[in-house]
Coordinates of C-alpha atoms and ligand atoms in Angstrom, one line a residue:
M18 CA 51.5 68.8 -6.3
V19 CA 52.2 65.6 -4.3
D20 CA 54.5 65.5 -1.3
I21 CA 55.6 62.1 0.0
Y22 CA 57.1 62.3 3.5
I23 CA 59.1 59.2 4.3
K24 CA 61.0 58.0 7.4
E25 CA 63.3 55.5 5.6
E26 CA 64.6 55.6 2.1
F27 CA 63.9 51.9 1.9
Y28 CA 60.2 52.7 1.2
A29 CA 60.8 55.6 -1.2
Y30 CA 61.1 54.0 -4.6
D31 CA 58.0 51.9 -4.5
A32 CA 55.9 54.6 -2.8
F33 CA 56.9 57.1 -5.6
H34 CA 56.0 54.7 -8.4
I35 CA 52.7 53.6 -6.9
V36 CA 51.6 57.2 -6.5
K37 CA 52.9 58.1 -9.9
A38 CA 50.9 55.3 -11.5
F39 CA 47.7 56.8 -10.0
L40 CA 48.6 60.5 -10.6
P41 CA 50.8 60.5 -13.7
N42 CA 50.6 64.2 -14.3
E43 CA 51.3 65.4 -10.8
E44 CA 54.7 66.7 -9.8
I45 CA 55.9 64.4 -6.9
K46 CA 58.4 65.5 -4.3
Q47 CA 59.9 63.1 -1.8
H48 CA 61.1 64.2 1.6
I49 CA 63.1 61.7 3.6
N50 CA 63.6 62.4 7.3
R51 CA 64.6 59.7 9.9
E52 CA 63.2 61.9 12.7
R53 CA 59.6 61.6 11.5
N54 CA 57.1 59.7 13.6
E55 CA 55.1 58.1 10.7
I56 CA 56.5 55.6 8.2
I57 CA 54.9 57.5 5.4
S58 CA 52.5 60.3 4.9
I59 CA 51.3 61.6 1.5
D60 CA 49.9 65.0 0.8
V61 CA 48.1 66.1 -2.3
D62 CA 48.0 69.9 -2.6
K63 CA 49.0 70.1 1.1
Q64 CA 46.1 67.9 2.2
T65 CA 47.2 64.6 3.8
I66 CA 45.5 61.7 2.0
I67 CA 47.5 58.8 3.4
K68 CA 49.2 58.3 6.7
I69 CA 50.9 55.0 7.7
D70 CA 52.0 55.3 11.3
D71 CA 53.7 52.0 12.0
V72 CA 54.8 48.6 10.8
N73 CA 54.7 45.1 12.3
K74 CA 57.9 44.7 14.3
E75 CA 57.6 40.9 14.0
C76 CA 57.8 41.0 10.2
T77 CA 60.8 41.2 8.0
K78 CA 61.6 44.6 6.3
K79 CA 60.6 43.1 3.0
E80 CA 57.2 41.9 4.3
N81 CA 56.7 45.3 5.9
K82 CA 57.5 47.0 2.6
S83 CA 54.9 44.9 0.8
E84 CA 52.3 45.8 3.4
V85 CA 53.1 49.5 3.2
N86 CA 52.8 49.3 -0.6
K87 CA 49.5 47.6 -0.4
K88 CA 48.2 50.2 2.0
I89 CA 49.3 53.1 -0.3
Y90 CA 47.8 51.3 -3.3
K91 CA 44.4 50.8 -1.6
Q92 CA 44.2 54.3 -0.3
M93 CA 45.2 55.8 -3.7
E94 CA 42.6 53.5 -5.3
R95 CA 39.9 55.0 -3.0
Y96 CA 41.2 58.6 -3.5
T97 CA 41.3 58.4 -7.3
N98 CA 38.6 55.9 -7.8
K99 CA 40.6 54.0 -10.3
S100 CA 42.7 50.7 -10.3
I101 CA 46.1 50.0 -11.8
A102 CA 46.2 46.8 -13.9
W103 CA 49.6 45.7 -12.5
G104 CA 48.8 46.7 -8.9
I105 CA 51.9 47.4 -6.8
L106 CA 54.2 45.6 -9.1
T107 CA 56.9 48.2 -9.9
G108 CA 59.5 45.8 -11.3
I109 CA 59.7 45.3 -15.0
R110 CA 59.6 41.5 -15.3
P111 CA 56.3 40.1 -13.8
T112 CA 56.8 36.8 -15.6
K113 CA 60.2 36.3 -13.9
I114 CA 58.3 36.1 -10.6
L115 CA 55.7 33.7 -12.0
M116 CA 58.3 31.5 -13.7
K117 CA 60.2 31.1 -10.4
K118 CA 57.0 29.8 -8.8
L119 CA 56.4 27.4 -11.7
E120 CA 60.0 26.1 -11.3
D121 CA 59.4 25.6 -7.6
G122 CA 56.6 23.2 -8.6
K123 CA 53.6 25.3 -7.4
S124 CA 50.3 24.8 -9.1
E125 CA 49.0 27.3 -11.6
E126 CA 45.9 28.2 -9.6
D127 CA 47.9 28.7 -6.4
I128 CA 50.4 30.9 -8.2
K129 CA 47.8 33.0 -9.8
E130 CA 45.9 33.5 -6.5
W131 CA 49.1 34.3 -4.7
F132 CA 50.2 36.7 -7.4
Q133 CA 47.0 38.7 -7.3
Q134 CA 47.0 38.9 -3.5
Q135 CA 50.6 39.7 -3.2
Y136 CA 50.8 42.4 -5.8
L137 CA 47.1 43.4 -6.3
V138 CA 47.4 42.6 -10.0
S139 CA 44.1 42.3 -11.9
E140 CA 42.7 38.9 -12.9
K141 CA 43.3 39.7 -16.6
K142 CA 47.0 40.6 -16.2
A143 CA 47.6 37.6 -13.8
T144 CA 46.1 35.3 -16.5
L145 CA 48.2 36.9 -19.2
G146 CA 51.4 36.7 -17.1
M147 CA 50.7 33.0 -16.3
E148 CA 50.1 32.1 -19.9
I149 CA 53.4 33.7 -20.9
A150 CA 55.4 32.3 -18.0
K151 CA 54.2 28.8 -19.0
R152 CA 55.1 29.3 -22.6
E153 CA 58.5 30.7 -21.7
K154 CA 59.2 27.8 -19.4
S155 CA 58.4 25.2 -22.1
L156 CA 60.5 27.0 -24.7
L157 CA 63.5 27.3 -22.3
E158 CA 63.2 23.6 -21.4
Q159 CA 64.3 22.8 -25.0
L160 CA 67.5 24.8 -24.5
D161 CA 70.6 24.0 -22.4
Y162 CA 70.8 27.7 -21.5
E163 CA 72.9 27.2 -18.3
N164 CA 75.9 26.1 -20.4
G165 CA 75.3 28.6 -23.1
Y166 CA 75.3 32.3 -23.7
S167 CA 74.0 34.9 -26.2
L168 CA 75.6 37.6 -28.1
Y169 CA 74.3 41.1 -28.7
I170 CA 75.9 43.2 -31.5
G171 CA 75.0 46.9 -31.4
I172 CA 74.9 49.1 -34.5
P173 CA 74.1 52.6 -33.1
F174 CA 73.1 54.3 -36.4
C175 CA 69.6 55.1 -37.8
P176 CA 68.3 57.0 -40.8
T177 CA 66.8 59.7 -38.5
T178 CA 66.0 59.8 -34.8
C179 CA 62.5 59.0 -33.8
S180 CA 60.9 61.3 -31.3
Y181 CA 60.3 58.6 -28.7
C182 CA 63.7 57.0 -29.0
S183 CA 65.9 56.5 -26.0
F184 CA 68.3 54.0 -27.5
T185 CA 71.9 54.6 -28.5
S186 CA 71.3 55.9 -32.0
Y187 CA 73.0 58.5 -34.2
P188 CA 71.9 59.7 -37.7
I189 CA 73.8 57.7 -40.2
Q190 CA 74.5 60.7 -42.4
Q191 CA 76.7 62.3 -39.7
W192 CA 78.7 59.1 -39.3
K193 CA 78.8 57.8 -42.9
E194 CA 82.6 58.5 -43.2
R195 CA 83.4 56.7 -40.0
T196 CA 81.3 53.6 -40.0
D197 CA 84.4 51.6 -41.2
E198 CA 86.3 52.7 -38.1
Y199 CA 83.4 51.7 -35.9
L200 CA 83.2 48.3 -37.6
E201 CA 86.9 47.8 -37.0
A202 CA 86.6 48.5 -33.3
L203 CA 83.4 46.3 -33.1
C204 CA 85.2 43.4 -34.9
K205 CA 88.1 43.7 -32.4
E206 CA 85.6 43.4 -29.5
I207 CA 83.8 40.5 -31.2
S208 CA 87.2 38.7 -31.7
F209 CA 87.9 39.1 -28.0
V210 CA 84.5 37.6 -27.0
G211 CA 85.0 34.7 -29.4
E212 CA 88.5 33.9 -28.1
T213 CA 87.4 34.1 -24.4
S214 CA 84.2 32.1 -24.9
K215 CA 85.5 29.1 -26.8
E216 CA 84.4 26.7 -24.0
K217 CA 80.8 28.0 -24.1
K218 CA 77.9 27.3 -26.4
L219 CA 76.6 30.3 -28.3
N220 CA 72.8 29.9 -28.4
T221 CA 71.5 33.1 -29.9
I222 CA 72.7 36.2 -31.6
Y223 CA 70.8 39.5 -31.8
M224 CA 72.0 42.4 -33.9
G225 CA 70.2 45.5 -32.9
G226 CA 70.9 49.2 -32.1
G227 CA 70.1 51.5 -33.8
T228 CA 69.3 50.0 -37.1
P229 CA 72.0 47.5 -38.3
T230 CA 70.7 47.8 -41.9
T231 CA 71.9 51.4 -42.1
L232 CA 75.3 49.8 -42.8
E233 CA 76.1 49.3 -46.5
A234 CA 75.5 45.8 -47.9
E235 CA 79.3 45.3 -48.2
Q236 CA 79.8 46.3 -44.5
L237 CA 77.0 44.0 -43.3
D238 CA 78.7 41.2 -45.3
R239 CA 82.1 41.9 -43.7
L240 CA 80.6 42.0 -40.2
L241 CA 78.6 38.8 -40.6
T242 CA 81.6 37.1 -42.2
H243 CA 83.7 38.1 -39.2
V244 CA 81.0 36.7 -36.8
E245 CA 81.0 33.4 -38.7
K246 CA 84.7 33.1 -38.6
T247 CA 84.9 33.9 -34.9
F248 CA 82.3 31.7 -33.3
S249 CA 81.3 28.1 -33.6
L250 CA 77.6 28.4 -34.7
E251 CA 76.8 24.7 -34.2
E252 CA 74.6 25.3 -31.2
L253 CA 73.1 28.5 -32.6
K254 CA 69.3 28.4 -32.4
E255 CA 68.5 31.9 -33.7
F256 CA 70.2 34.8 -35.4
T257 CA 68.1 38.0 -35.4
V258 CA 68.9 41.2 -37.2
E259 CA 66.8 44.3 -36.6
A260 CA 66.1 45.5 -40.1
G261 CA 64.0 48.1 -38.2
R262 CA 63.4 51.0 -40.5
P263 CA 62.2 50.3 -44.1
D264 CA 64.1 53.4 -45.2
S265 CA 67.4 51.6 -44.4
I266 CA 66.6 48.3 -46.3
T267 CA 67.5 47.4 -49.8
E268 CA 67.3 44.2 -51.7
A269 CA 71.1 43.9 -51.7
K270 CA 71.2 44.1 -47.9
L271 CA 68.4 41.5 -47.5
E272 CA 70.3 39.2 -49.8
V273 CA 73.4 39.6 -47.6
L274 CA 71.4 38.7 -44.6
K275 CA 69.9 35.7 -46.3
R276 CA 73.3 34.5 -47.5
H277 CA 74.6 34.6 -43.9
H278 CA 71.6 32.5 -42.7
I279 CA 69.9 35.1 -40.6
T280 CA 66.9 33.3 -39.2
R281 CA 64.8 36.2 -37.9
I282 CA 64.5 39.8 -38.9
S283 CA 62.4 42.7 -37.6
I284 CA 60.7 45.3 -39.8
N285 CA 59.2 47.8 -37.4
P286 CA 56.6 50.2 -38.6
Q287 CA 55.5 51.2 -35.1
T288 CA 52.3 52.5 -36.8
M289 CA 50.7 52.2 -40.2
Q290 CA 49.4 55.8 -40.0
Q291 CA 51.2 58.1 -42.3
K292 CA 50.4 61.2 -40.3
T293 CA 52.0 59.6 -37.2
L294 CA 55.1 58.3 -39.1
D295 CA 55.6 61.9 -40.3
S296 CA 55.2 63.4 -36.8
I297 CA 57.5 61.0 -35.0
G298 CA 60.3 61.8 -37.5
R299 CA 60.3 58.8 -39.7
R300 CA 61.1 59.6 -43.3
H301 CA 59.3 56.7 -45.0
T302 CA 55.8 55.8 -46.0
V303 CA 53.3 53.1 -45.1
E304 CA 53.8 51.7 -48.6
D305 CA 57.5 51.4 -48.0
V306 CA 56.8 49.1 -45.0
I307 CA 54.5 47.0 -47.1
R308 CA 56.9 46.9 -50.1
I309 CA 59.9 45.9 -47.9
F310 CA 58.0 43.3 -46.0
R311 CA 56.9 41.6 -49.2
L312 CA 60.4 41.8 -50.6
A313 CA 61.7 40.0 -47.5
R314 CA 59.1 37.3 -47.9
K315 CA 60.0 36.9 -51.5
L316 CA 63.6 36.4 -50.6
G317 CA 62.6 33.6 -48.2
F318 CA 62.6 35.2 -44.7
D319 CA 60.1 33.0 -42.9
N320 CA 60.4 34.6 -39.4
I321 CA 59.6 38.3 -39.6
N322 CA 58.8 40.4 -36.5
M323 CA 56.9 43.7 -36.6
D324 CA 56.9 46.2 -33.7
L325 CA 54.0 48.5 -33.0
I326 CA 53.6 51.2 -30.4
A327 CA 50.2 51.9 -28.7
G328 CA 49.7 55.5 -27.6
L329 CA 51.7 57.5 -30.2
T330 CA 50.6 61.1 -30.2
G331 CA 47.4 61.9 -32.0
E332 CA 46.4 58.3 -32.5
N333 CA 43.0 56.9 -31.4
V334 CA 41.6 53.4 -31.2
D335 CA 40.4 53.6 -34.9
D336 CA 44.0 54.4 -36.0
M337 CA 45.2 51.4 -34.1
R338 CA 42.5 49.2 -35.7
D339 CA 43.5 50.4 -39.1
T340 CA 47.2 49.7 -38.4
L341 CA 46.3 46.2 -37.2
E342 CA 44.2 45.5 -40.3
K343 CA 47.2 46.4 -42.5
I344 CA 49.5 44.3 -40.3
K345 CA 47.1 41.4 -40.5
E346 CA 47.2 41.5 -44.3
L347 CA 51.0 41.1 -44.2
N348 CA 50.7 38.2 -41.7
P349 CA 54.0 38.6 -39.8
D350 CA 55.4 35.7 -37.7
N351 CA 56.0 37.9 -34.7
L352 CA 54.2 41.0 -33.5
T353 CA 55.6 43.0 -30.6
V354 CA 53.2 45.6 -29.1
H355 CA 54.7 48.3 -27.0
S356 CA 53.0 50.8 -24.8
L357 CA 54.6 54.1 -25.4
A358 CA 57.3 54.8 -22.7
I359 CA 58.4 58.4 -22.1
K360 CA 62.1 58.0 -21.5
R361 CA 64.3 60.7 -20.1
A362 CA 66.6 60.6 -23.2
S363 CA 63.8 61.0 -25.8
K364 CA 62.7 64.1 -27.5
L365 CA 59.1 63.4 -26.4
N366 CA 60.1 63.9 -22.8
Q367 CA 60.9 67.5 -23.5
T368 CA 57.5 68.4 -24.8
E369 CA 54.1 69.2 -23.3
T370 CA 52.7 66.1 -25.1
K371 CA 54.1 64.0 -22.2
K372 CA 51.2 65.0 -19.9
E373 CA 48.6 64.2 -22.5
L374 CA 50.2 60.9 -23.3
M375 CA 50.4 59.7 -19.7
N376 CA 46.8 60.5 -19.2
Q377 CA 45.2 58.4 -21.8
S378 CA 45.1 55.2 -20.0
E379 CA 41.6 54.1 -21.1
T380 CA 42.4 54.6 -24.8
L381 CA 45.7 52.7 -24.3
S382 CA 43.9 49.8 -22.5
E383 CA 41.5 49.5 -25.5
M384 CA 44.4 49.7 -28.0
I385 CA 46.3 47.0 -26.2
E386 CA 43.3 44.7 -26.0
L387 CA 42.6 45.3 -29.7
A388 CA 46.2 44.3 -30.5
A389 CA 45.8 41.1 -28.4
K390 CA 42.6 40.3 -30.3
Y391 CA 44.2 40.8 -33.7
A392 CA 47.2 38.8 -32.6
G393 CA 44.9 35.9 -31.8
E394 CA 43.3 36.2 -35.2
M395 CA 46.7 36.0 -36.8
E396 CA 47.5 32.9 -34.7
L397 CA 50.2 34.7 -32.8
F398 CA 50.5 33.7 -29.1
P399 CA 51.9 35.9 -26.3
Y400 CA 55.4 34.6 -25.4
Y401 CA 57.2 37.4 -23.6
L402 CA 56.3 40.4 -21.6
Y403 CA 58.0 43.3 -19.9
R404 CA 57.2 46.6 -18.4
Q405 CA 59.1 49.9 -18.5
K406 CA 59.3 52.8 -16.2
N407 CA 57.2 55.8 -17.3
I408 CA 55.2 53.6 -19.5
A409 CA 51.9 55.4 -20.5
G410 CA 49.0 54.1 -18.5
N411 CA 51.4 51.8 -16.6
F412 CA 50.8 49.0 -19.0
E413 CA 53.2 46.4 -20.6
N414 CA 54.9 45.4 -23.8
V415 CA 54.0 42.0 -25.2
G416 CA 55.7 39.9 -27.8
Y417 CA 53.4 37.5 -29.8
A418 CA 54.6 34.8 -32.1
K419 CA 53.4 31.9 -34.2
V420 CA 54.1 28.4 -32.9
D421 CA 57.8 27.7 -33.3
K422 CA 58.6 31.3 -34.2
A423 CA 59.2 32.8 -30.8
G424 CA 62.3 35.0 -30.4
I425 CA 64.3 32.9 -27.8
Y426 CA 66.7 35.8 -27.2
N427 CA 63.8 38.0 -26.0
I428 CA 62.9 35.4 -23.4
L429 CA 66.5 34.9 -22.3
I430 CA 67.1 38.6 -21.8
M431 CA 63.8 39.2 -20.0
E432 CA 64.0 36.2 -17.7
E433 CA 67.7 36.8 -17.0
K434 CA 68.4 33.0 -17.4
Q435 CA 71.6 33.3 -19.4
S436 CA 74.6 35.7 -19.8
I437 CA 74.2 38.1 -22.7
V438 CA 77.6 39.4 -23.9
A439 CA 77.0 42.7 -25.7
V440 CA 79.4 44.4 -28.0
G441 CA 79.3 47.9 -29.6
A442 CA 78.7 51.4 -28.4
G443 CA 76.1 51.6 -25.7
A444 CA 75.8 47.8 -25.4
S445 CA 75.2 46.4 -22.0
T446 CA 76.6 43.0 -21.0
K447 CA 74.7 41.0 -18.4
I448 CA 76.6 38.2 -16.8
V449 CA 74.4 35.7 -14.9
L450 CA 76.6 34.3 -12.2
P451 CA 76.6 30.5 -11.6
K452 CA 74.2 29.2 -8.9
G453 CA 75.4 30.1 -5.4
K454 CA 77.8 32.8 -6.6
E455 CA 76.3 36.1 -5.7
I456 CA 77.8 39.5 -5.2
R457 CA 76.7 42.4 -3.1
D458 CA 75.2 45.4 -4.9
R459 CA 77.3 48.5 -4.0
K460 CA 74.3 50.8 -3.9
S461 CA 71.5 48.7 -2.3
G462 CA 73.6 46.3 -0.4
D463 CA 71.4 43.4 -1.7
L464 CA 72.9 40.2 -2.9
K465 CA 72.5 39.7 -6.7
N466 CA 73.5 37.2 -9.3
I467 CA 73.8 39.5 -12.3
V468 CA 76.8 41.6 -13.2
R469 CA 76.3 44.4 -15.7
I470 CA 79.1 45.8 -17.8
E471 CA 78.3 48.9 -19.8
N472 CA 80.1 50.0 -22.9
V473 CA 80.3 53.8 -23.5
K474 CA 77.5 55.2 -25.6
D475 CA 79.4 57.8 -27.6
V476 CA 80.7 56.3 -30.9
D477 CA 83.9 58.4 -30.8
A478 CA 84.7 57.3 -27.3
Y479 CA 83.9 53.7 -28.1
I480 CA 86.3 53.7 -31.0
M481 CA 89.1 55.4 -29.0
R482 CA 88.6 53.4 -25.9
I483 CA 87.9 49.9 -27.4
D484 CA 90.8 48.3 -25.5
E485 CA 89.3 49.5 -22.2
M486 CA 85.9 48.1 -23.2
I487 CA 87.6 44.8 -23.9
E488 CA 89.4 44.9 -20.6
R489 CA 86.2 45.6 -18.6
K490 CA 84.6 42.5 -20.1
G491 CA 87.8 40.5 -19.5
E492 CA 87.3 41.0 -15.8
W493 CA 84.2 39.0 -15.8
L494 CA 84.2 36.6 -18.8
W495 CA 83.9 33.8 -17.6
R496 CA 85.1 33.9 -14.0
Ligands
LIG26 S1 64.6 53.3 -35.4 FE1 64.6 52.6 -33.3 S2 66.7 53.0 -32.6 FE2 66.4 54.2 -34.5 S3 65.8 56.2 -33.9 FE3 63.9 55.1 -34.2 S4 63.5 54.2 -32.2 FE4 65.6 54.9 -32.1

């Protein structure tokens, strides 16, 4: 049991996450009390292991927080005798920090050195972060992203619900009779976005969810036809559709996607181990993945992504190697390697397995390195990176791609360079305000240049309240 006693709430979030990274299985309680003398003291099983009495009055609050975080990290490192690859970096977008420094014209060496000192990040992760930030920067330089926007279309249905899932996803069988109603509401929202965004250039479209290919071929055709009629696609660089689960894909559906010029699809096995597919609630086989992948290639898809998850229950490094061997044989154009994240909304969170998973950081580290090695052998280069809360071993997710096959949408959403207008149940729009136009966050009081507009997650509510969803967007598009 860990008790963190804190004088000011300002230090609480980071302190919690740094301690959690070192002691993932401990229950952590925070006690905030303005009357305390020390800034922070941390007890493990009632024994005080860290005490920070004071901060430098000459420094800003932000500088002091950084110093407090470093002190907590170093003492936790001594106490547990282990290091955390991403140091005190609790945010999810390390490359955003690096990219900003590159844009400011700083040299690569200086940035790397600063990054390691400032956040206590390992040399390996700093090198990975720099490599990705540079690649992202050069890809974005080819795009007039400031005058454009991207569109996300959410289809919240899947064949079954995977145990680790925290997305907005409902089993298609339960909704089969009402998908047309959903599409009607969705098309209404799409029409509104198209009408309001006439002056803007649409750069990328991403259709995700859920699994869009749970829709029937005719429904996909109707939806894509509506998109084509609504938007000018002249400036469109990429149109991705998550074909996700092989048990949702048919030749007829792939043909519809091809006819509508979808440039990139995802076929996501997560693992090529049958025992794991069975245990995570997938109702398809490894052979299904291979068959569908080959079919997509035969139909002419030349940019296919595959998602893998490192750290799924019961898997060891040999399983990961076997999965990567099978993926290598297929030779995808993109590979996205996730570290398992235990989200509050997932079924996994409710099980005892959570503890076991959060504890296997060495195995995970090996799996992630193995994936990076295989990606190299497949001539796939890391091009985007993000982290999640409650990620096993405190690692990262990395997208790899062949030259010229990187998913631009992924970079745009991670680096928050461009507004992403999102339609559908559970979809979250992110408006990036023009330079110099910031608003104050109601909760933290900080100035920010991003406005989020969330659609309701529940499909029924989305259908019923579609006009309200549209109205909410209307308040911000494009003011
Ligand atoms: S396929 Fe993706 S969205 Fe669907 S249930 Fe599985 S993890 Fe969730």
